[in-house]
Short mmCIF file of C-alpha atoms and ligand atoms in Angstrom, two decimals:
data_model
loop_
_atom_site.label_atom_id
_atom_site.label_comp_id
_atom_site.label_asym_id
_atom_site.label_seq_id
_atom_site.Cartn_x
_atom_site.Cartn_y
_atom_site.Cartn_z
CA UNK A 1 52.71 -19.94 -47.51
CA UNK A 2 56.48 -19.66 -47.00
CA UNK A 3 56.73 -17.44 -50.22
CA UNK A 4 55.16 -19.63 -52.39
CA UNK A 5 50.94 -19.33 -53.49
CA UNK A 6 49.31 -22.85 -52.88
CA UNK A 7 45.81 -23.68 -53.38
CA UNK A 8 43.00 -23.86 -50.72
CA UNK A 9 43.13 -27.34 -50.30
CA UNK A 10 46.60 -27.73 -49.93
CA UNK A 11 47.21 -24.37 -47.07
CA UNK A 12 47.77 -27.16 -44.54
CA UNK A 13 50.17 -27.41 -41.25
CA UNK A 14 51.35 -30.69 -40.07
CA UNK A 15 49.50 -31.59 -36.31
CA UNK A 16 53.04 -31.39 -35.05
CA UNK A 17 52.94 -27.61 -35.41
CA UNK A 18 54.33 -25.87 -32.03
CA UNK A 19 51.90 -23.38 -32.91
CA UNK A 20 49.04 -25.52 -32.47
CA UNK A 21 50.15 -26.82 -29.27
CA UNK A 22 51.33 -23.95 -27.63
CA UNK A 23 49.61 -21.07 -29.29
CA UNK A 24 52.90 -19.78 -30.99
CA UNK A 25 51.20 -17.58 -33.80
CA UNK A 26 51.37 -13.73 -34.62
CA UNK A 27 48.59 -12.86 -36.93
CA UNK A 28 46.78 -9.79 -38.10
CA UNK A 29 43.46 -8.99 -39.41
CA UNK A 30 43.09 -6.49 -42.38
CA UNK A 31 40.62 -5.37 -44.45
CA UNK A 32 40.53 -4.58 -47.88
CA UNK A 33 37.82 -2.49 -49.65
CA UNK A 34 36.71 -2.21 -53.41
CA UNK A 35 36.28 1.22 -54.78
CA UNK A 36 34.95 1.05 -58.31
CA UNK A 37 37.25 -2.02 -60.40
CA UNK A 38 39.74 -0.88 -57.91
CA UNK A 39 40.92 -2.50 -54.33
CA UNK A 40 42.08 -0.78 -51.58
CA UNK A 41 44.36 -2.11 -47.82
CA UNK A 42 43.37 -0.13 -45.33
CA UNK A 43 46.49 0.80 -43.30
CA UNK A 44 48.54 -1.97 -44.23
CA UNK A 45 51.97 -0.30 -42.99
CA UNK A 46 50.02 -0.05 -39.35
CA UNK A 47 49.00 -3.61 -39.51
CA UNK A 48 52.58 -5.01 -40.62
CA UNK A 49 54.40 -2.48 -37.70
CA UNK A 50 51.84 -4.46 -34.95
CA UNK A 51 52.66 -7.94 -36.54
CA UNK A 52 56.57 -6.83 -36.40
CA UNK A 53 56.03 -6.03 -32.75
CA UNK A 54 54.01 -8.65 -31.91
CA UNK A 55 56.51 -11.24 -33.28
CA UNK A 56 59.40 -9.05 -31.45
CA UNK A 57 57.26 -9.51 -27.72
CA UNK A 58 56.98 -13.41 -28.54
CA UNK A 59 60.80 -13.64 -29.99
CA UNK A 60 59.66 -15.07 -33.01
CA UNK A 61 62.42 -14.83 -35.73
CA UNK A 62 60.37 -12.90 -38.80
CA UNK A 63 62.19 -14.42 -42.14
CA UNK A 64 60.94 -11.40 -43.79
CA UNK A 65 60.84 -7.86 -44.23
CA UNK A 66 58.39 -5.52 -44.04
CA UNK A 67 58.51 -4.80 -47.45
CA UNK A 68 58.22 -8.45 -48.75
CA UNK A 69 54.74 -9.19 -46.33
CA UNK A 70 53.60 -5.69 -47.69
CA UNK A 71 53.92 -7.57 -51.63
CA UNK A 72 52.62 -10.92 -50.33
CA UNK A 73 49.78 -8.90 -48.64
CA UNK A 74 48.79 -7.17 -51.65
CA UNK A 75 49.47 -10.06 -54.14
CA UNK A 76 47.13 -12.37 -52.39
CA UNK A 77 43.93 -10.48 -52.84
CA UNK A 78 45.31 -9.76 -56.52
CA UNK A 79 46.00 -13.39 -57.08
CA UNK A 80 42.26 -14.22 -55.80
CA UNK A 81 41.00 -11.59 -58.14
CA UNK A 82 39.07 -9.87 -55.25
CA UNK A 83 37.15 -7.30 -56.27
CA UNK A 84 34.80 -7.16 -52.82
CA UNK A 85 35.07 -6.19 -49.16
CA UNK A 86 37.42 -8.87 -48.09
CA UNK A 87 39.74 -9.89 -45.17
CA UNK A 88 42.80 -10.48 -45.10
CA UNK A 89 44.93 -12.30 -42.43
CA UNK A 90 49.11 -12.72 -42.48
CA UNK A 91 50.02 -15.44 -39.73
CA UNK A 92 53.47 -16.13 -38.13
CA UNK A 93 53.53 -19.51 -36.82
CA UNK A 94 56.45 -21.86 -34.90
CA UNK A 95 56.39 -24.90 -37.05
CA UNK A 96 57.18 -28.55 -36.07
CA UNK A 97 60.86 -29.11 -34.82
CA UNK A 98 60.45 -31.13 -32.04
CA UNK A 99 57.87 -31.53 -28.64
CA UNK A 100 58.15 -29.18 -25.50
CA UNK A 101 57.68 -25.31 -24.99
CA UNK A 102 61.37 -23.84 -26.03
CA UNK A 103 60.80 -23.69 -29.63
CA UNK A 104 64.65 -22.24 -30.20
CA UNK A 105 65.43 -23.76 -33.61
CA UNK A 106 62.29 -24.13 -34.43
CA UNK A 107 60.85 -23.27 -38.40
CA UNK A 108 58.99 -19.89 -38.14
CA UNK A 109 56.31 -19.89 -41.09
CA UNK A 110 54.51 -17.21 -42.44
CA UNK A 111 51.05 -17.33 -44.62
CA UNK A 112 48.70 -14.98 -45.64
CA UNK A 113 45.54 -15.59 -46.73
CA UNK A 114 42.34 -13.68 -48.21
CA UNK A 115 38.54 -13.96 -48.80
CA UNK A 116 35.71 -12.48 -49.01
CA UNK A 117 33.94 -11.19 -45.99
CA UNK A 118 31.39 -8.61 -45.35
CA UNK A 119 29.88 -8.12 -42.07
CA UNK A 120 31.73 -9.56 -38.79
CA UNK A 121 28.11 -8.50 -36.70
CA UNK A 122 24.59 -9.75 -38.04
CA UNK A 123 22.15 -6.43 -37.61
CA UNK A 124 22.77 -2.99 -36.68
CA UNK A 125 23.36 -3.30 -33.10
CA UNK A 126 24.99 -5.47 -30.75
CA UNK A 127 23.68 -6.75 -27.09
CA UNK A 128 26.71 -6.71 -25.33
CA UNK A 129 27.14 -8.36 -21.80
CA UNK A 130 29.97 -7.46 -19.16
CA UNK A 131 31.77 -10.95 -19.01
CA UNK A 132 32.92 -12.36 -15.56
CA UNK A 133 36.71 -12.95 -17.18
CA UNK A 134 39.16 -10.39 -17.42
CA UNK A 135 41.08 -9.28 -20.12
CA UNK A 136 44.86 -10.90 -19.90
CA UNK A 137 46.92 -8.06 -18.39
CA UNK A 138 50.41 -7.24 -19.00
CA UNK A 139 51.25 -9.34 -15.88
CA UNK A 140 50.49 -12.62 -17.72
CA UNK A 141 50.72 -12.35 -21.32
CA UNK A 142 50.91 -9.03 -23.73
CA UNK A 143 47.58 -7.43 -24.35
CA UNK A 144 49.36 -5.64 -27.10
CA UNK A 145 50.34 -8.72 -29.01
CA UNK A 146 48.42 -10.52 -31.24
CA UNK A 147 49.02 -13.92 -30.18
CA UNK A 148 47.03 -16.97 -31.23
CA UNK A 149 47.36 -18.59 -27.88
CA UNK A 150 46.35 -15.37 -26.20
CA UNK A 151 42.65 -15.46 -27.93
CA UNK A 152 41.85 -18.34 -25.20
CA UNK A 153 40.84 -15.28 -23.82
CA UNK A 154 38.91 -13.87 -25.95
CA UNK A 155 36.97 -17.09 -26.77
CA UNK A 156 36.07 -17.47 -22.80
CA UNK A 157 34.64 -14.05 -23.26
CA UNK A 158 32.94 -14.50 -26.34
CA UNK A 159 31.16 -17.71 -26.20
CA UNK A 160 29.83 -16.91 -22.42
CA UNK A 161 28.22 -13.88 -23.89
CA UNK A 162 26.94 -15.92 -26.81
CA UNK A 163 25.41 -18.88 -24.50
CA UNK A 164 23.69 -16.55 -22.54
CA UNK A 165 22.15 -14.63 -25.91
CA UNK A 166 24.15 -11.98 -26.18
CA UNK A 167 25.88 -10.75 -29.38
CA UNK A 168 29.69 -9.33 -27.61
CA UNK A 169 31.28 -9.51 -24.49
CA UNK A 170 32.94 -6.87 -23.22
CA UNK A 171 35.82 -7.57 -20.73
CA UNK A 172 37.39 -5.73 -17.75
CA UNK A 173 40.76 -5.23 -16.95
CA UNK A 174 42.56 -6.82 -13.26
CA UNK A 175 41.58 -3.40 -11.95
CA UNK A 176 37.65 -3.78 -12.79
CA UNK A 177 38.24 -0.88 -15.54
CA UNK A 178 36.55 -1.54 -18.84
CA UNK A 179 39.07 -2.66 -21.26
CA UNK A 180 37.74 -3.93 -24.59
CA UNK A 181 35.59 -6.46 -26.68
CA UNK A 182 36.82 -9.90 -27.92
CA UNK A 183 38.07 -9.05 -30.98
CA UNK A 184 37.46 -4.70 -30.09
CA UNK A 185 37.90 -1.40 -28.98
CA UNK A 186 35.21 0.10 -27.45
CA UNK A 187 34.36 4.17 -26.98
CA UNK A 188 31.56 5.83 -25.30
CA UNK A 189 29.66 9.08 -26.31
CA UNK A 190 29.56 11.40 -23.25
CA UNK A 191 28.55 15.12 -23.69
CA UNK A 192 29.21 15.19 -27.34
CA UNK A 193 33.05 13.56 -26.73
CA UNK A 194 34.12 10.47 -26.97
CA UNK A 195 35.72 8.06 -24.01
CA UNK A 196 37.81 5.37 -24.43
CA UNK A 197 40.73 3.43 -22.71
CA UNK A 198 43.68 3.69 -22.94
CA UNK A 199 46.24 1.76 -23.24
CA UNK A 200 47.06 1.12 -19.38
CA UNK A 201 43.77 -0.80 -19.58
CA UNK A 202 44.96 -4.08 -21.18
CA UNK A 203 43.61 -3.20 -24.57
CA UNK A 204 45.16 -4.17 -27.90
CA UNK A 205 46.06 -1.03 -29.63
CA UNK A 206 43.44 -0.91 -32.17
CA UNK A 207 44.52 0.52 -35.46
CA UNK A 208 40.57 1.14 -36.10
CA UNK A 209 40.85 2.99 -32.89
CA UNK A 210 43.74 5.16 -33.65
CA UNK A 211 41.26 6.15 -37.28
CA UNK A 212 38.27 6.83 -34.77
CA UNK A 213 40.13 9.38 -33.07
CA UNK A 214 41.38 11.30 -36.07
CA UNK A 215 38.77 11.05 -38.26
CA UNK A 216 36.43 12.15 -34.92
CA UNK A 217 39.60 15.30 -34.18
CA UNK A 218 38.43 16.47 -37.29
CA UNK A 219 35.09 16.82 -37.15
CA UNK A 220 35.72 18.91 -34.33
CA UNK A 221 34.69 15.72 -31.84
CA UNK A 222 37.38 15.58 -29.15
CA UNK A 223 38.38 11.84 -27.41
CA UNK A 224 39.34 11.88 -24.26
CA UNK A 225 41.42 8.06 -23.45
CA UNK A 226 41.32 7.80 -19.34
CA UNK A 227 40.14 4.79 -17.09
CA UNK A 228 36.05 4.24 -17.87
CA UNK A 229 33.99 2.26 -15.01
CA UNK A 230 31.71 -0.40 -15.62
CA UNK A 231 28.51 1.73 -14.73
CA UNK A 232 29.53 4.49 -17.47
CA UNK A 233 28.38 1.68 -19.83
CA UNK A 234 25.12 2.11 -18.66
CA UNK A 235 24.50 5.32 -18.71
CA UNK A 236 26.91 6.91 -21.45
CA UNK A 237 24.65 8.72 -24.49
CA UNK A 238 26.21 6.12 -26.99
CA UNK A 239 28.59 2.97 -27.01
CA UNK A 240 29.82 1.55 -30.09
CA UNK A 241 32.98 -0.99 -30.64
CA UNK A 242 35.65 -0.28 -33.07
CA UNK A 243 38.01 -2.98 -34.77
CA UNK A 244 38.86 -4.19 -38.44
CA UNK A 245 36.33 -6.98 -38.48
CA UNK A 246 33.35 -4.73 -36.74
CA UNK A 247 34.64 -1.66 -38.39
CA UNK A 248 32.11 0.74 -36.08
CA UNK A 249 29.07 -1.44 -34.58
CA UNK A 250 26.89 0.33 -32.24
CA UNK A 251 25.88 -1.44 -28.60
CA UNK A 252 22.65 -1.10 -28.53
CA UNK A 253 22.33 -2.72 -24.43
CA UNK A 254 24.80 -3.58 -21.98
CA UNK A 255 23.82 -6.35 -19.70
CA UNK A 256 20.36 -5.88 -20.76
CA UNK A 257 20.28 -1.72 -19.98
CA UNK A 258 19.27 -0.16 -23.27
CA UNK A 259 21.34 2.29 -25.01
CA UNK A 260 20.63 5.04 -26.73
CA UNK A 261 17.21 3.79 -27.23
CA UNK A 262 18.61 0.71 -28.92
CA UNK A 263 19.01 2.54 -31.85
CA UNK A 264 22.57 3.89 -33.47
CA UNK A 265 23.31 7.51 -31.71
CA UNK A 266 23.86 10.17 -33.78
CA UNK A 267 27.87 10.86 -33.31
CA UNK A 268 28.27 6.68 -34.10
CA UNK A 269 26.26 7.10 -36.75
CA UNK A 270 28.37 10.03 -38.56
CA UNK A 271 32.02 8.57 -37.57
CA UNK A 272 30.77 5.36 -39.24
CA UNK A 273 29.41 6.89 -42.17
CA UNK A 274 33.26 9.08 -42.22
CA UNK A 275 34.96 5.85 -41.40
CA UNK A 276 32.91 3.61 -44.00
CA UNK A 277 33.89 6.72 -46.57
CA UNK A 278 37.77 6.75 -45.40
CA UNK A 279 38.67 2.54 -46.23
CA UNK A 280 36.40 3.31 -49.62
CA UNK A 281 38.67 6.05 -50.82
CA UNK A 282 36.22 8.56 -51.02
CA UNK A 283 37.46 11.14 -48.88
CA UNK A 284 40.56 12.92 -49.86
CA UNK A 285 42.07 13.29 -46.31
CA UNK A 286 42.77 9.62 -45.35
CA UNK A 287 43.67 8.33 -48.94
CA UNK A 288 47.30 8.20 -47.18
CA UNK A 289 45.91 5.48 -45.29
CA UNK A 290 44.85 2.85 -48.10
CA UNK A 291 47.44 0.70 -50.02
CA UNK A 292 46.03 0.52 -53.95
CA UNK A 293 46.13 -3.75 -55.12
CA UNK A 294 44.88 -3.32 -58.52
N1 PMP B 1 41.05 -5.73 -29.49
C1 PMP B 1 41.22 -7.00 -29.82
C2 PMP B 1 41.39 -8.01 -28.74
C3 PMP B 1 41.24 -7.39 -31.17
O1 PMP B 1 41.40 -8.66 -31.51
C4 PMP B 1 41.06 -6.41 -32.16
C5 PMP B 1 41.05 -6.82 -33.60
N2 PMP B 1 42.34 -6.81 -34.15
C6 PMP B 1 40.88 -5.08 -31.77
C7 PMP B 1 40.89 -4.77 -30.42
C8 PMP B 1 40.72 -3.99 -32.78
O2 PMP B 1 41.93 -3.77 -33.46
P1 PMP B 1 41.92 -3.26 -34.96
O3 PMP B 1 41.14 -2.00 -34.97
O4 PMP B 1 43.37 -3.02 -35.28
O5 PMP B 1 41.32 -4.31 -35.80
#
């Protein structure tokens, strides 16, 4: 917290926090990946450029560089001698320096903190339901910031899909296009390609879903990123979500339409198995895209 590593007990805010009043947090979530006695960040330079960004949409003043939240980064799974699949999650928050919205003057703090974490989605498949909010458009917020505050709306989606026994939401854009999960990207398998939207669809720009597309490009799988209705989720050969958390989870029924037999399809199940191989080091080609801790 604020350069300095404090214990667990002590990684506390005061309630004053503009931040917690107001929303006024950048975060990220990384993941970081053992490979034998040795720990990998999976594209930590991607995650630090979004944070940047997101922090330059907001105006929040970043006291550091890139450089120093790349050490912090790396230091705090070192200094909780991780040596399994772990999350990791720097946060940018307004402190306390007075009540009311204009935070000008205010502190701008910075943690990051790391722990263990394995699976973000219980089972092998998801039940995912179409939720009756939207995703926030550029018109009132910034769907490619990561904003604390701007999760309200991902937590309306979420916990209306999880009252009503499903596993995900999956929100639409203004337009009625399909834009993304809570806390995902989402792609559909159609004639041996995959579909996703794009940007102009209110998603976050998932740095999952920029891997998906590569490491599909090169096995010959091409993506196509265009507008993608609500009733393509019902009939597309596969769905699966991307993101850091979910890495790749299949959806195994949207709204209650089963798909792909409820079971994993076949091109989700070998871009997982690439993408599971990728964050572990084991393939030579995306070894560019892990930062070594140990
Ligand atoms: N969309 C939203 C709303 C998210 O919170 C996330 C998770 N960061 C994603 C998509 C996936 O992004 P990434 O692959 O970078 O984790």
């Amino acid at each position: 917290m604020d350069g300095t590593f404090v214990p667990w007990k002590d990684a506390n805010v005061h309630v004053m926090s503009h931040a917690l009043h107001y929303g006024t947090a950048a975060f990220e979530g990384i993941r970081a990946y053992p490979s034998g006695r040795q720990m990998y960040v999976f594209r930590l330079p991607e995650h630090l450029k979004r944070l940047v960004n997101s922090c330059k949409i907001f105006g929040f003043d970043l006291k550091y560089s890139v450089e120093e939240m790349r050490k912090a980064t790396v230091e705090t799974v070192k200094r909780n001698d991780l040596h399994e699949k772990c999350y990791v999650r720097p946060l940018v928050y307004i402190g306390f320096g007075g009540m009311g919205i204009n935070f000008t003057g205010f502190p701008v703090h910075m943690a990051v903190l790391a722990y263990p974490f394995e699976k973000y989605f219980k089972g092998d498949g998801v039940a995912a339901m179409v939720s009756t909010w939207r995703r926030t458009s550029d018109q009132t917020g910034s769907p490619l910031a990561k904003i604390s505050g701007q999760y309200t709306n991902s937590v309306l989606g979420k916990m209306e899909a999880v009252k009503h026994g499903f596993d995900e939401c999956i929100l639409l854009d203004l337009q009625g296009r399909v834009s993304e999960g809570s806390g995902e990207n989402i792609f559909l398998v159609e004639d041996g390609k995959l579909v996703t939207p794009s940007v102009a669809s209110s998603i976050l720009e998932g740095i999952t879903r920029f891997s998906v597309i590569k490491i599909a490009a090169d096995m010959g799988i091409a993506t196509v990123e265009r507008d993608v209705s609500r009733s393509e989720l019902y009939v597309a050969d596969e769905v699966f979500f991307s993101g850091t958390a979910a890495e790749i989870t299949p959806i195994t029924s949207v709204d209650r339409r089963n798909v792909s037999d409820r079971k994993e399809g076949p091109i989700t199940a070998k871009i997982r198995a690439a993408y599971m191989k990728a964050v572990a080091g084991e393939d030579p080609r995306y070894t560019p895209w892990l930062t070594a801790v140990y």
